[in-house]
Structures are given as C-alpha cells and as structure tokens.
GROMACS .gro file of C-alpha atoms in nm:
model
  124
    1UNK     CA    1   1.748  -3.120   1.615
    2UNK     CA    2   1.541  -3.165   1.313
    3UNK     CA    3   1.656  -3.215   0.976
    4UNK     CA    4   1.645  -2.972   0.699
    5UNK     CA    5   1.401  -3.146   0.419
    6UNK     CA    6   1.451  -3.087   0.055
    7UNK     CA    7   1.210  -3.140  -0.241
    8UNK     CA    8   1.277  -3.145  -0.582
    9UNK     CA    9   0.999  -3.213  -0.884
   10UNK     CA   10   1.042  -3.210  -1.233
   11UNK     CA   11   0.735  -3.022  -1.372
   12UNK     CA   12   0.689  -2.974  -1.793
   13UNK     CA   13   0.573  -2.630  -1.830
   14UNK     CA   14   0.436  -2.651  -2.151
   15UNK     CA   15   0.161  -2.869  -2.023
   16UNK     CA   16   0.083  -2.651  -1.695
   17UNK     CA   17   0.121  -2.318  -1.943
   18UNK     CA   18  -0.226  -2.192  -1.979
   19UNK     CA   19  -0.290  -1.830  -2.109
   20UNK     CA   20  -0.008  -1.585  -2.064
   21UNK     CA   21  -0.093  -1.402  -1.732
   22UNK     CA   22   0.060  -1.108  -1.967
   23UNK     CA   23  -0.226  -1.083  -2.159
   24UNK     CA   24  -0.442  -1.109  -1.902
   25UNK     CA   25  -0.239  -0.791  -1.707
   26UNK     CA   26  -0.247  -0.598  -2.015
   27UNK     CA   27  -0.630  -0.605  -2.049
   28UNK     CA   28  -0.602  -0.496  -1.668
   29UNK     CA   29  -0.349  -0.217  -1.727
   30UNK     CA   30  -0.514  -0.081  -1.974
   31UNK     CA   31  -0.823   0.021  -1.818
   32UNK     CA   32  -0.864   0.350  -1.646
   33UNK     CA   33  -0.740   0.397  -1.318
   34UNK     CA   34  -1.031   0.505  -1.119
   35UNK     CA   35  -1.217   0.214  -1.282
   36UNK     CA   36  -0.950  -0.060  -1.148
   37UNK     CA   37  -0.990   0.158  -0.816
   38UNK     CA   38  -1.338   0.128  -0.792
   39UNK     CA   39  -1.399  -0.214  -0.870
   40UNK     CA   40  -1.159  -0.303  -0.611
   41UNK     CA   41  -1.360  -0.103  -0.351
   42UNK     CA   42  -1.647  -0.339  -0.468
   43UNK     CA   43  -1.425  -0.645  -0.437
   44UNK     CA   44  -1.321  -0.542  -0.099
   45UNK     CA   45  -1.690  -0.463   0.059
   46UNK     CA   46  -1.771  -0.811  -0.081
   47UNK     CA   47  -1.484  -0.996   0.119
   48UNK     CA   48  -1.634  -0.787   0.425
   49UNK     CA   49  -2.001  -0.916   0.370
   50UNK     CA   50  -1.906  -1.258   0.271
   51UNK     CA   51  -1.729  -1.311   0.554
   52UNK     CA   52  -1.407  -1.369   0.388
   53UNK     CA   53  -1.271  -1.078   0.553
   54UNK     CA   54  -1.316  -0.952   0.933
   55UNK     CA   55  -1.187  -0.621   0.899
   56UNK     CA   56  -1.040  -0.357   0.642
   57UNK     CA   57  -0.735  -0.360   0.816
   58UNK     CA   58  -0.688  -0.768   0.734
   59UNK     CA   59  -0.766  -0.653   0.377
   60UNK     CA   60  -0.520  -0.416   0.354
   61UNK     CA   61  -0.235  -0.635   0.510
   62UNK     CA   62  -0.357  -0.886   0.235
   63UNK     CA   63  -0.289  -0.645  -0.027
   64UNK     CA   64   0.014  -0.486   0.102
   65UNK     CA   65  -0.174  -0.156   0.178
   66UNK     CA   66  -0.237   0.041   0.428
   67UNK     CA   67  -0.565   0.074   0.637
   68UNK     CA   68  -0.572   0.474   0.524
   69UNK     CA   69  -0.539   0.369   0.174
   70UNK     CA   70  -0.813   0.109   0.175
   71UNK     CA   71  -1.029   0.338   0.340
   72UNK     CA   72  -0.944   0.603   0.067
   73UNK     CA   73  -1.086   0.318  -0.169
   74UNK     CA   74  -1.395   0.269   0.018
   75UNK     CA   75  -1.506   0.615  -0.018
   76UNK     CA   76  -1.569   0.590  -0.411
   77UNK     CA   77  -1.859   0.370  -0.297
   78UNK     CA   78  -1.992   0.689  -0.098
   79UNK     CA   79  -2.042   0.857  -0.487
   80UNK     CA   80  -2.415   0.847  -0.615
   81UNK     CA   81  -2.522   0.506  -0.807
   82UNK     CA   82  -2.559   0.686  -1.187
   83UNK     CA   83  -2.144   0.834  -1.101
   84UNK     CA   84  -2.049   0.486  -1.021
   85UNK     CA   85  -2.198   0.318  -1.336
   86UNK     CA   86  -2.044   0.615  -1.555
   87UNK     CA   87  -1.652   0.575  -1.431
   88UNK     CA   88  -1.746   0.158  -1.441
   89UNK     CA   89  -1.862   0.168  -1.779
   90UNK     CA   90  -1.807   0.498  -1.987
   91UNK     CA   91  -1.599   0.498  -2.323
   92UNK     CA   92  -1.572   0.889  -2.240
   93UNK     CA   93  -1.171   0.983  -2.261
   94UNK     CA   94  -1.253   1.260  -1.967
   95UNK     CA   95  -1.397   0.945  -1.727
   96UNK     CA   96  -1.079   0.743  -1.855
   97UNK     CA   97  -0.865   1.052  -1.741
   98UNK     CA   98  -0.988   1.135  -1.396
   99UNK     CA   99  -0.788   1.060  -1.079
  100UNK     CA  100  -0.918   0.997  -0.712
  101UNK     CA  101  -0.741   1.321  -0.650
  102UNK     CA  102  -0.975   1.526  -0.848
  103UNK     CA  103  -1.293   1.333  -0.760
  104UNK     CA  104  -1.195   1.403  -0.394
  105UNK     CA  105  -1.480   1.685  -0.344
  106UNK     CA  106  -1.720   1.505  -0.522
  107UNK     CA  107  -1.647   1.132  -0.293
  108UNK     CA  108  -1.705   1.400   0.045
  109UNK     CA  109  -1.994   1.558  -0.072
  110UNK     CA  110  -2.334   1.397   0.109
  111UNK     CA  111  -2.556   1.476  -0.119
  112UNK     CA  112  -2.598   1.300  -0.447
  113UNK     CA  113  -2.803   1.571  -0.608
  114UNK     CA  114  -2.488   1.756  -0.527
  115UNK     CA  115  -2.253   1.512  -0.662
  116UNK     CA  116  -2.394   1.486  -0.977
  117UNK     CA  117  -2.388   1.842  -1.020
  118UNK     CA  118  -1.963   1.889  -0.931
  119UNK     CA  119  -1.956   1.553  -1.131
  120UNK     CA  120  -2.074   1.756  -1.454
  121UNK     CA  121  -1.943   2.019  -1.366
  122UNK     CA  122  -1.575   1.821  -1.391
  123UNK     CA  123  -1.665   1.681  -1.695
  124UNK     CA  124  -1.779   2.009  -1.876
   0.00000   0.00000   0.00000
C-alpha cells in the first residue's frame, strides 16, 4: 500500500497579492446581464473554433451548466449584427434592463429586418 504524502509551504501573501479579484468582480457585476450573457456566447463559439473546445456539451460541464443552457446562450448570436453591438455597447438604461426572457421572440425570429423591428419595438 502506498503512503499518504503531505505538503506543506509557507507562502507570504502580500508579495503574491496582486489586484483584489473584488474589484475586478465588481466591474463584472455591474454590467448588464444580457451583456455578460452575450459576451460569453462569444467566448464560448471562440473555444469551439479555436479548438479549445470539441463540443458545447464539454463547455458546459466546464462551466457547471447545462448543455440546454449553453445552447440558450448561443442563440443571442442568432440576433442581427447592429442588435448585438447595441446590448454590447449601449449606455441606454432600457438595453441595461432587458432579460433573455424578453428578447426570446426577437433571438427566434429569422429575419433580421424583422428583428430589428420587435427590437424597437421593445425599446419604444
């Protein structure tokens, strides 16, 4: 039988410290859902063409997620190009406010013309 193997280092934190991680979350936090949502779906589909990823499923398991759910997330890529850049960028409170839930429509309609027409339509 093997023996069990115990480590123990002495590590000064102060000089391994670098900038608090909660500063960093905050900035996170505190932008707008469906942006964090859709950047993620861009994150995701770049694992998938790099390589770094074989399937959505492996993703998911990787981020404690189900398949469903990062399928969900891959849909907001299915919105027209000039939607995309509005949620990703827009100062507009309405954008900032929106949910996946009440985009849902807009992510299963084909047709961008379309799109962009429930999309003002939402933010009217």
């Amino acid at each position: 039988m093997g023996a069990d193997l115990t480590f123990e280092f002495k590590v000064n934190l102060k000089k391994v410290r670098h900038a608090s991680p909660r500063y960093h979350m905050a900035k996170i936090v505190n932008e707008p859902r469906l942006r964090q949502t859709l950047v993620l779906a861009y994150q995701v589909q770049k694992l998938l063409k790099d390589d770094k990823a074989k399937t959505m499923k492996q993703v998911a398991q990787w981020l404690n997620m189900t398949p469903a759910r990062i399928s969900q997330i891959m849909n907001l890529l299915f919105l027209a190009p000039d939607i995309q850049k509005e949620i990703l960028l827009s100062k507009n409170e309405k954008v900032h406010q929106l949910t996946e839930y009440k985009i849902f429509k807009i992510i299963m309609e084909i047709d961008w013309q379309k799109q962009r027409a429930m999309w003002n339509d939402l933010l009217a």
